[in-house]
């Protein structure tokens, strides 16, 4: 095998790589080896090879690369294969990566020399594979650690050292490193030397003896300079010398420590290096230390005297600074001299408690500081005792125990206390005159029981009597139980298990104490038993709701009041019933019996009386079929005597049917339980007629009769009876009785060809049923009957009509049934349906059709039925309409939608249109409303909105009242039935009346007792929650204060803290949860007198050495009638008893005191008196001196932040100088930022205070404050303003129940944080509220969604706003009924399609069921014109089940948008996306206007406006004109069709001068609309200019000059001139130049504009505001010069004539040979543009000939450009169609001329006239319609073809013209001119002038 090389297949093994080569990375130059081990069989055939990039490298398992380079990097492939084998080779790959070690491509020099502050670059770049990373080192330290920002390394250049400094010198190393190795280079950076310089030279120093001195001396230089310090010649410190006490610092500075006087002098710092030496000198000064030699000592002075604190110091004579402070606050001298510093001593005059403190004298100097302290004490009057408290004595009911805290004694021991008391608000009186100062409690006895007391206490020391303490709380002595019961007790049933009890407190004199509450007890009236009690622990609560009572039961109720001493007497009992409930037991012993086939009788006994739970309103008899419980029949029976047995009947039931019967009892609240149902069957009755009577097997003597069971069996069918007889022969009658299973019978023994009458009836136990009869003839098989005919409708009423007809053939048997079908509304598309059938009346020819719908259009047809079948339908009758009738039904689903206090909103399902029974415009709805309690009158309200109305609101109702409501529909005939009654309650409202019997009583000088009586029931309008008392001082601008008395039974309120002897306006109102009722009439009452307050503004305007004049104003609070004043004064000394007192009258306002000592301080006291006594004193000091001035204003005004509140703050200040006159008071002014004005806030601040509380501020508002001081001389200047101060936020203060929307800005009182919604469920029992839920929103929200509510429930919702301080009062409650939600999705699959020009069809699908949120009632279709939604939007309402509607009366060809929304009782769902379409087109309206311009004797320019109602896309216009009378015997109508909607003008030419023409213009869409018509006379109108005079023409070689002079200008000045020309080859005048300025009298026409060989006539027309005037006399004809071309030479013409003759002869010969079989064709084979017709009428019996001529215009007219006339657009060739289609004569004289130029004098051409028409530059050369261009100048339309232009081919040369796209331009149409045909040469046709150029 080895030799043959063949191996068995089992031993062959495909090659596989066992160990593949691995990715290898080597450094360039070092050997790289890749190894690959493979396996295969046979092994000797295994070949391992290496490849790279597809190129074979070597074989063997190893691949060696001795010295690889970077080019050897790549992917190497090891391949293993078997030679001479088909086995597939395998491969393995490995990546070889060759790295190159780094090498420097740029490296620095060994040394680099750098200058200071210059930048230097050190290069270092490296390459390698991979790219090496470069690192830098300085002196072997990495630069990254040095973090020097001046060292910058860049990859492109290396290292840059910016702004080299001396410290930068050193060795820099560059190290390039990668995975292949590393390399490095280095350099030494040398910094050139710099001479030394001072950066911080030494400065002069001054120090105190013993301290340290420090001189600075910082330098710069390279190398670093050496520092040496010297004083004179002595070296003090250097690098090698160090003198004791002198230290050389490292920075170069010198430190001297300690300093002595000998160290004073100059010190020199010397710095030097190789660059040079510098020095600087400074001086040291030494001072003597400062100390206090005489320190201040503690002092104790009396308030108001002067205190002196000494302070002397030893110090350096060169310096001395001395200051005083107290508690760290500097004490500064005042301008008034009260505080002064002299020779270091502090002097304080007029000392007071504010001067008490520790004073420190501080001496500050550069030579040292020293301080000493001393305390100053000021003795004064003692303070008031604190925490004075009173309590009842446990052992003695007539004594009170007082306790207090010892007060501040004024720095002087207390002598005794003085105790005063006030009994029942009486004036204060001294009760104990001397109380031991050592005690802090006292027992006060001998008081009167059940009276209130207040106490106050003051302390007395050697200075005098201090202030009284705060008054104690008013204390009532022990009380007793009330001796009288509560009064005015009222009880009313609230629900069927609750009673509301209300009362008023016992009379106050009989309370015998403080009312603590009430005890209410109740029990069943008239029955023995224990009372149940309820404790009302709140004395303000004057009502109680008794719950869980027995339904409809009378209770006996009593109320007693109690105090802390016990329970008082009970009131007399009152009785009241709970409201009715529903019965809880069914009627008893109920018997239900069927008395016939349609009636059931009930008999029963009433329920036990105790289970009726109210007044028995009657019984309901309930009957329902056994298998259909929903078909319930209810019969209501009024109640009989309670003890008797009741009977009731239910009729109208189905015969022989099983029914359930039950009964129940009901009261006003509702139905009681049903009795157990009884199953019974109505009696049997006779059956109805059999069905489907038919005949078969009809023979001569026999036939078979068949029938079906009766539809109404009315019992058990027991058999059938069959009769038959010969028709009309009663004696032949035979009868057969058949079993109930027999439904056919064979009759035999009949006579042939005889008509028999057969009758069949069913039998039950009740008897024979209705007979069914028919006739049949033996031997004659019946056939289908024929169709009736001759239908006549008569006797039409709202619901019936009489149908008369001729019966069809009876089909040889009796007619058994007549079937009438009707087609409603008579539309062909409506379906026919059966409306009536009549049985067993075979000979009928008249039928009364019942049950028709009123006011409905019908068409009838009839067919007849016999035993064989039905006849064909008759032909339909005429269309008739039934008469109108009142509606048959009432609207359904009457539901209360919402309720307010005075209105109820109801919704219902409107009647469908089929139930209107009249015209929809006459249909409406009417609501009937009456009160359930029977009060008031019934009212009916007609609903606005006609038949589609589905909602209405009944206004003007009483709040909190139940109403009964019904609805009916009505039309012009009458009203329909009323609906079932719906009960509805109006919502609670605010009371409509105010409390009555309001009385007031002044209890004391600060208290008023107000009493009132409750509201009448009719004015409550809800549950009275309490009363509010509004009180304010009369004529006060301050808003009234309001106090609340909770509870409906509240009848009095004690007003406290009122002003003494002030008249108050008192009013009371009641409130419910909805808000406040009206206020009662004002009651005026004055509080009692009291002692007056202090006088104000006591000043001393005149002060002499021995006299003063004191002036004052009455007290701000007089508290009564002022009876006089008392002035007391004495020297300001320590003896307080030497007072001089003077009394003056009540009218005195000043008093002069004489006999005083000069330069002395006096104390004055002033007090006022009322009838109650002397009031509070006002005290002031005055100095008898003449040296006085105005005071200084207060200083340092500030407001501590911790004193700022929402409505108040505390202002602090420092008192300024008094100006040698004591201050009297301060005035504070305030300014509200940002734009407020300064105003006086308070004007009588006491002079001796330095802080004041300012109230009456607004929350969260910024203010500034300033002050002024006042003394006897006058006011100071205003102080500086404070910094802005902002008050804090406060809770909002909205009025109760008055908020609407966002709170007003002035009531937010801060930053509004958000809103809270409170909502709670309103149950049927309105007194039992559920707990309110709350939902919070942020201020950015304008709405909030409340979810998770209960369906079909009422909720009450209120809203509050809140900030960080608190919450506002709630808004007015709103009640919302949650029932069906509005649909959440719009109708689906909406399709809108156009049906006609005025209607659209809209179809849709209902919203998905899960999104309907209830029962959809209908749909609202909103539709509008797309661009005019606000002006054109309409709404159509359709009701279910319709899902299709036609929108009619729309505007033609108008885009409409349609949206749909579904609605139910909850409201409308979202609208669908608008869908739109456009209505179809219709005929347009007339053009907007028709006007004429440029009227001359032969032409007119007609223009018209677009139709105001285009009703579609305007495709063009039709212009028709004709003379009003025959012109020259011709009456011709010309019709011109103008295609396109853009062109609305036409130039008509060659009219007959003086003739009047009628023009009419119609617009075209799908058809022509009505025309707009007007007449015009072809002559200049009145007021136009006359003919220009002196017309002349001069001719030069290059131009024609036309001259004229002005003629008659007409009614207005001439506005311009027009030049017309008439070429000799055309004969029609045309505008040649237009317009010329009014001042023009000549014009130059270049010869190039004239066609060669053509002569021209010219004339001039003047133009003014009225139009074109009379033309001038035409000029003589002038011809243009031209060079005759060769083809116009005679010889050329002769040659061409001969050639033409030959050609003609050849043509004639050819025609003779081949033309005999060809008829002459009419000239209609050419392509024509005209499609309209032109009619010509000759009144002389002649005829006219019309000739067409095609002409073109030149392409450009430069004259028009210069004269500023922009040519209007020209019509395309297809744009005009004329009525001369039958005329096809050809005119080949149309030629195209070259452009000519007309030059005008430019002096009168304005810049605005130099415009051009864009259309002129692109005019096609071969446009036949250019003859009819609409440019009024009508220029160059009569020129011949220029030389070299190929003539237009004849005879049919219109094709080129028809294909050309001419540009839009004015159309001009020549008018018709009659020409006498007799004047034409024989054989010729006279062209009608003007039509020679017809297209």
XYZ file of C-alpha atoms in Angstrom, residues 874-1424:
551
model
C -101.786 49.512 -6.465
C -100.291 52.636 -7.905
C -99.320 55.104 -5.112
C -101.811 57.730 -4.120
C -101.124 61.406 -4.236
C -98.929 62.893 -1.496
C -100.996 64.129 1.416
C -100.113 65.602 4.784
C -101.979 64.875 7.976
C -103.156 67.784 10.054
C -101.330 69.057 13.099
C -102.144 67.802 16.598
C -100.958 68.340 20.095
C -97.968 66.181 21.105
C -98.880 62.667 22.187
C -96.087 62.165 24.667
C -94.058 64.150 27.109
C -90.268 64.475 27.106
C -88.626 61.591 28.912
C -85.874 61.323 31.503
C -86.723 64.540 33.325
C -83.763 64.848 35.684
C -82.448 67.466 38.069
C -79.095 68.532 36.673
C -78.036 71.086 39.286
C -79.515 73.270 41.966
C -78.644 76.701 43.280
C -80.233 78.721 46.016
C -82.881 80.234 43.745
C -82.923 78.017 40.680
C -83.223 74.429 39.559
C -81.664 73.239 36.335
C -83.401 70.299 34.665
C -82.480 68.188 31.699
C -84.609 65.860 29.659
C -84.632 63.914 26.449
C -86.427 66.016 23.837
C -89.148 64.604 21.671
C -87.955 62.997 18.448
C -89.029 64.892 15.358
C -91.532 62.147 14.552
C -93.490 63.071 17.695
C -93.711 66.828 17.133
C -97.113 66.446 15.447
C -96.621 69.878 13.932
C -94.050 72.190 12.438
C -90.782 72.136 14.440
C -90.899 75.920 14.748
C -94.075 75.687 16.834
C -92.858 72.979 19.210
C -91.735 73.923 22.684
C -91.618 72.668 26.248
C -93.259 73.851 29.410
C -92.212 73.217 33.003
C -94.711 73.242 35.862
C -93.253 73.882 39.314
C -94.970 73.996 42.708
C -93.835 73.788 46.307
C -94.235 70.453 48.062
C -95.568 72.120 51.205
C -98.402 73.652 49.231
C -97.393 77.235 49.910
C -97.026 79.690 47.116
C -98.586 79.506 43.697
C -97.985 77.018 40.931
C -95.937 78.420 38.099
C -95.283 77.349 34.535
C -92.217 78.344 32.517
C -91.976 78.035 28.761
C -88.542 76.825 27.692
C -86.619 78.776 25.100
C -84.871 76.962 22.302
C -87.791 75.285 20.491
C -87.961 71.553 19.869
C -84.263 70.852 20.309
C -84.038 72.247 23.822
C -82.875 69.656 26.321
C -82.150 71.776 29.355
C -83.756 74.647 31.226
C -83.342 76.508 34.456
C -86.255 77.615 36.604
C -85.307 80.869 38.311
C -86.827 82.858 41.114
C -87.320 80.001 43.570
C -86.980 80.091 47.314
C -83.785 78.693 48.784
C -83.792 75.482 50.807
C -87.255 74.464 49.557
C -88.570 71.264 47.981
C -90.415 71.609 44.693
C -92.380 69.235 42.478
C -91.721 69.532 38.760
C -93.413 68.238 35.600
C -92.752 68.836 31.942
C -94.904 68.755 28.832
C -94.438 69.440 25.158
C -96.712 71.802 23.246
C -97.157 73.077 19.747
C -99.470 75.454 17.940
C -102.406 73.069 18.411
C -102.073 72.564 22.127
C -100.093 70.977 24.942
C -99.285 67.331 25.371
C -99.530 65.270 28.548
C -97.577 66.120 31.672
C -94.691 63.891 32.671
C -94.321 62.116 35.979
C -93.539 64.349 38.917
C -89.913 64.869 39.955
C -89.033 66.244 43.381
C -86.111 68.656 43.659
C -84.654 70.782 46.426
C -83.085 74.177 46.006
C -79.737 74.633 47.683
C -79.071 76.351 50.933
C -78.538 80.058 50.707
C -77.723 82.902 52.969
C -80.546 84.068 55.210
C -82.860 86.556 53.570
C -83.726 88.350 56.773
C -81.956 89.631 59.836
C -82.540 88.924 63.528
C -85.342 90.935 65.106
C -85.845 92.631 68.448
C -82.230 93.708 68.670
C -81.573 95.487 71.991
C -78.383 96.668 73.646
C -77.438 97.518 77.236
C -74.254 99.239 78.418
C -72.948 97.065 81.218
C -69.854 99.184 81.968
C -67.588 101.703 80.328
C -66.014 98.928 78.180
C -68.817 96.350 77.847
C -72.180 96.159 76.061
C -74.666 93.299 76.266
C -76.465 92.784 72.921
C -79.644 90.675 72.655
C -81.844 89.614 69.717
C -84.548 87.188 68.645
C -84.115 84.432 66.018
C -85.035 84.763 62.351
C -88.512 83.848 61.149
C -88.501 80.372 59.612
C -89.281 81.667 56.141
C -86.132 83.799 56.133
C -83.628 81.184 57.316
C -82.961 79.636 53.882
C -80.950 76.861 55.504
C -79.552 75.694 58.812
C -78.607 78.709 60.896
C -75.103 78.026 62.178
C -74.980 81.097 64.386
C -74.984 84.863 64.460
C -72.396 87.546 63.855
C -72.322 90.830 65.690
C -70.773 93.766 63.863
C -69.789 96.717 65.991
C -67.763 99.854 65.410
C -67.522 103.341 66.715
C -69.845 105.767 65.037
C -68.253 107.737 62.172
C -65.105 105.627 62.405
C -63.270 104.778 59.203
C -61.930 101.572 60.708
C -63.807 98.487 59.439
C -66.263 97.082 61.977
C -65.187 94.304 64.305
C -67.091 91.040 64.134
C -67.799 88.534 66.891
C -69.545 85.222 66.336
C -72.167 83.553 68.514
C -72.328 79.930 67.399
C -75.596 78.034 67.365
C -79.036 78.840 66.031
C -80.393 79.393 69.528
C -77.859 82.057 70.474
C -79.643 85.218 71.498
C -77.106 87.411 73.257
C -73.447 88.376 73.217
C -71.308 90.420 75.611
C -68.994 92.852 73.810
C -65.814 93.534 75.764
C -62.805 95.821 75.554
C -64.749 98.731 74.093
C -63.734 102.371 74.320
C -65.110 104.271 77.248
C -67.955 106.690 76.651
C -68.026 105.986 72.914
C -71.081 105.612 70.681
C -71.122 102.240 68.983
C -73.070 101.121 65.948
C -74.326 97.587 66.595
C -75.760 95.192 64.017
C -76.523 91.474 63.993
C -76.797 88.974 61.160
C -77.469 85.274 60.879
C -75.340 83.001 58.753
C -75.542 79.583 57.206
C -72.826 77.461 55.674
C -73.303 79.476 52.476
C -72.603 82.848 53.961
C -74.012 85.797 55.827
C -77.502 87.166 55.756
C -78.331 90.885 55.813
C -77.425 92.990 58.800
C -80.112 94.187 61.136
C -80.924 97.862 61.406
C -78.156 99.730 63.242
C -78.543 100.134 66.985
C -76.668 103.058 68.571
C -75.478 102.876 72.169
C -72.863 104.727 74.207
C -70.686 102.995 76.756
C -70.612 104.366 80.289
C -68.300 107.147 81.463
C -64.926 106.459 83.022
C -62.003 108.481 84.266
C -60.312 110.288 81.378
C -57.011 109.450 79.824
C -54.012 111.759 79.986
C -53.990 115.102 78.243
C -51.833 115.288 75.165
C -49.287 117.631 73.642
C -48.472 119.508 76.838
C -45.891 122.102 75.830
C -44.453 125.339 77.238
C -44.251 127.773 74.343
C -43.362 130.763 76.572
C -40.706 130.292 79.231
C -39.289 133.208 81.227
C -36.973 133.345 84.183
C -39.908 133.604 86.585
C -42.937 132.395 84.617
C -44.029 129.769 82.121
C -47.114 129.315 79.985
C -48.341 125.743 79.716
C -50.533 124.721 76.735
C -52.287 121.356 76.271
C -54.901 119.524 74.268
C -57.799 117.473 75.683
C -57.207 113.768 76.264
C -57.304 111.549 73.219
C -59.586 109.301 75.249
C -61.794 111.667 77.312
C -63.920 108.662 78.422
C -66.726 111.032 79.296
C -67.540 114.732 79.503
C -64.489 116.725 80.652
C -65.479 118.855 83.643
C -62.121 120.555 84.298
C -58.353 120.308 84.471
C -55.862 120.336 87.377
C -52.342 121.751 87.038
C -49.753 120.810 89.676
C -46.150 121.922 89.768
C -43.157 121.975 92.094
C -39.400 122.278 92.035
C -37.680 119.176 90.746
C -36.277 118.217 94.129
C -36.320 115.275 96.415
C -39.333 116.519 98.307
C -42.325 115.257 96.327
C -44.935 116.742 98.683
C -44.504 120.439 98.014
C -46.901 120.724 95.081
C -48.837 123.785 94.052
C -52.205 122.852 92.510
C -54.503 124.973 90.342
C -57.850 123.907 88.820
C -59.230 125.465 85.638
C -62.429 125.018 83.656
C -63.176 122.436 80.964
C -62.716 124.976 78.165
C -59.226 126.066 79.283
C -56.364 125.025 77.015
C -53.533 127.066 78.576
C -52.387 128.526 81.893
C -49.563 130.872 82.910
C -47.652 130.122 86.117
C -45.747 133.029 87.717
C -43.517 133.525 90.729
C -40.993 130.898 89.700
C -37.281 130.938 90.430
C -34.921 131.510 87.488
C -32.703 128.790 86.115
C -34.582 126.111 88.001
C -36.177 122.836 86.864
C -39.870 122.490 87.623
C -42.097 119.431 87.347
C -45.608 120.004 85.999
C -48.468 117.517 86.192
C -51.703 117.912 84.295
C -54.843 115.791 84.647
C -58.456 115.962 83.468
C -61.672 115.137 85.338
C -65.000 113.593 84.402
C -67.999 112.815 86.567
C -66.301 109.546 87.516
C -63.119 111.177 88.804
C -59.678 112.492 87.976
C -57.900 110.739 85.187
C -54.324 109.784 84.452
C -51.677 112.486 84.935
C -49.294 113.797 82.313
C -45.955 114.960 83.703
C -43.358 117.261 82.148
C -40.261 119.207 83.269
C -39.403 122.737 82.307
C -36.352 124.905 83.045
C -36.932 128.578 83.675
C -34.369 129.867 81.253
C -34.363 131.883 78.092
C -31.654 129.864 76.320
C -33.697 127.406 74.235
C -33.626 126.032 70.728
C -35.299 123.372 68.631
C -34.374 119.768 69.480
C -32.253 117.428 67.435
C -34.063 114.613 65.665
C -33.820 111.037 66.965
C -30.781 109.118 65.761
C -29.962 105.591 64.690
C -33.491 104.470 63.912
C -33.602 100.706 63.469
C -36.034 97.822 63.648
C -34.722 94.555 65.156
C -35.715 91.659 62.960
C -36.935 89.602 65.908
C -39.539 92.277 66.666
C -41.072 92.225 63.186
C -44.481 90.568 63.007
C -47.099 90.402 60.285
C -48.988 93.545 61.322
C -46.709 95.243 63.815
C -43.077 95.906 64.577
C -40.999 97.731 67.168
C -39.005 100.817 66.228
C -35.915 101.788 68.249
C -33.977 105.030 68.276
C -31.538 107.174 70.242
C -32.776 110.479 71.603
C -31.128 113.563 70.122
C -30.298 116.783 71.859
C -33.203 118.527 73.575
C -32.054 122.046 72.703
C -31.997 123.137 76.407
C -35.741 122.524 76.459
C -37.095 119.136 77.536
C -38.582 116.999 74.837
C -42.352 116.680 74.874
C -43.160 113.983 72.376
C -42.072 112.267 69.172
C -43.841 111.895 65.855
C -43.372 108.802 63.660
C -43.948 108.915 59.922
C -44.272 105.870 57.690
C -43.926 105.248 53.938
C -45.202 102.133 52.207
C -42.854 100.933 49.498
C -42.443 101.179 46.622
C -44.740 104.076 45.716
C -46.432 105.216 48.899
C -46.301 108.732 50.345
C -45.020 109.700 53.747
C -47.815 109.890 56.319
C -47.986 110.415 60.075
C -48.519 107.102 61.806
C -48.428 108.283 65.444
C -47.948 111.847 66.725
C -47.780 111.576 70.502
C -45.034 109.135 71.389
C -43.845 109.824 74.939
C -40.621 111.808 75.178
C -38.988 109.426 77.621
C -39.128 106.257 75.527
C -36.636 105.043 72.939
C -38.752 102.329 71.403
C -42.331 102.174 70.185
C -44.551 99.431 68.783
C -46.086 100.421 65.461
C -49.250 98.509 64.601
C -51.894 98.825 61.884
C -49.409 97.612 59.255
C -50.092 95.323 56.335
C -48.647 91.807 56.222
C -45.795 91.068 53.849
C -45.322 94.737 52.974
C -42.153 96.845 52.919
C -41.984 100.118 54.850
C -39.592 102.928 55.731
C -39.829 105.038 58.873
C -38.589 108.421 60.045
C -39.163 110.569 63.126
C -39.092 114.083 64.469
C -38.877 115.331 68.015
C -40.878 118.208 69.514
C -40.021 120.439 72.471
C -41.443 123.722 73.632
C -39.739 125.626 70.837
C -41.012 123.465 68.005
C -40.314 120.456 65.828
C -36.907 119.154 64.935
C -35.906 118.358 61.397
C -36.793 114.895 60.142
C -34.477 112.082 61.055
C -32.809 109.815 58.536
C -34.978 107.108 57.072
C -34.661 103.558 58.276
C -33.646 100.770 55.979
C -36.613 99.079 54.286
C -38.393 96.671 56.625
C -40.764 93.964 55.402
C -43.498 92.651 57.666
C -44.017 88.929 57.913
C -46.652 86.937 56.101
C -49.986 86.311 57.744
C -52.894 83.998 57.246
C -55.304 85.263 54.635
C -58.230 87.286 55.860
C -60.906 86.846 53.298
C -64.468 87.457 54.369
C -66.486 84.366 55.186
C -67.869 82.818 52.067
C -67.099 85.722 49.774
C -64.143 84.601 47.695
C -64.489 84.352 43.955
C -61.497 83.091 41.974
C -58.001 83.944 43.132
C -57.882 86.037 46.334
C -57.300 89.734 45.903
C -53.667 90.755 46.233
C -54.405 92.895 49.278
C -55.895 89.919 51.117
C -53.177 87.353 50.433
C -50.949 88.783 53.193
C -47.833 87.095 51.856
C -46.760 84.681 49.181
C -49.689 82.548 48.177
C -48.631 78.913 48.547
C -51.622 77.130 47.124
C -55.262 76.186 47.427
C -57.195 73.514 49.276
C -60.427 71.966 48.137
C -62.695 70.529 50.839
C -65.498 68.314 49.672
C -67.980 66.068 51.416
C -70.899 63.921 50.439
C -74.367 65.340 51.018
C -76.702 62.499 52.094
C -80.459 62.620 51.925
C -80.451 63.566 55.583
C -78.899 66.978 55.112
C -78.092 67.345 58.787
C -75.751 64.363 58.888
C -72.674 65.489 57.027
C -69.813 63.179 56.254
C -66.286 64.142 57.142
C -64.755 66.469 54.577
C -61.963 65.279 52.322
C -59.214 67.688 51.321
C -57.219 68.106 48.137
C -54.342 70.555 47.785
C -53.115 72.315 44.637
C -50.255 74.727 43.977
C -50.635 78.352 43.004
C -49.736 77.558 39.400
C -52.863 75.456 39.049
C -56.015 77.071 37.705
C -58.094 73.918 38.024
C -58.149 70.688 39.964
C -59.686 67.323 39.214
C -61.469 65.565 42.075
C -61.608 61.833 41.492
C -62.862 58.692 43.247
C -66.275 60.174 43.930
C -69.442 58.102 44.234
C -71.776 57.936 41.304
C -75.172 59.635 41.572
C -74.281 61.502 44.777
C -74.350 65.173 45.714
C -71.183 66.788 46.986
C -70.498 70.068 48.662
C -67.220 71.761 47.764
C -65.517 74.761 49.347
C -62.131 76.213 48.595
C -59.518 77.953 50.699
C -56.173 79.513 49.917
C -53.191 79.310 52.209
C -49.672 80.585 52.715
C -46.946 79.567 55.109
C -48.702 81.297 58.007
C -52.130 79.816 57.715
C -55.317 79.270 55.822
C -58.003 81.664 54.673
C -61.715 81.358 55.474
C -63.571 79.094 53.035
C -65.343 80.229 49.906
C -69.072 79.977 49.360
C -70.017 76.261 49.223
C -70.905 74.859 45.836
C -73.028 71.760 45.450
C -72.284 69.382 42.584
C -74.226 66.288 41.579
C -72.059 63.423 40.386
C -73.968 61.189 38.031
C -73.234 60.141 34.551
C -69.992 61.628 33.353
C -69.886 63.302 29.992
C -68.650 61.005 27.205
C -64.881 60.913 27.151
C -64.397 60.145 23.475
C -65.862 61.780 20.392
C -67.917 59.844 17.833
C -65.840 57.611 15.581
C -65.403 57.114 11.818
C -66.835 60.512 10.902
C -67.455 60.894 7.195
C -68.517 64.129 5.505
C -69.570 64.111 1.857
C -71.152 66.681 -0.433
C -74.659 65.830 -1.578
C -75.630 69.005 -3.420
C -74.517 72.630 -3.656
C -76.405 73.384 -0.435
C -76.157 70.198 1.631
C -73.653 67.822 3.169
C -74.169 64.339 4.528
C -72.466 63.444 7.808
C -72.263 59.877 9.072
C -70.502 58.483 12.114
C -70.212 55.595 14.518
C -71.044 55.784 18.202
C -68.165 56.190 20.697
C -66.851 52.964 22.216
C -69.169 51.668 24.916
C -66.598 51.997 27.686
C -66.169 55.705 26.900
C -69.852 56.649 26.837
C -69.995 57.051 30.643
C -73.724 56.604 30.636
C -76.580 56.559 28.162
C -75.848 58.751 25.194
C -78.850 60.927 24.456
C -77.714 62.304 21.140
C -75.094 64.183 19.235
C -74.281 67.824 18.629
C -72.998 68.618 15.172
C -71.102 71.917 14.952
C -70.456 73.081 11.417
C -69.062 76.278 9.979
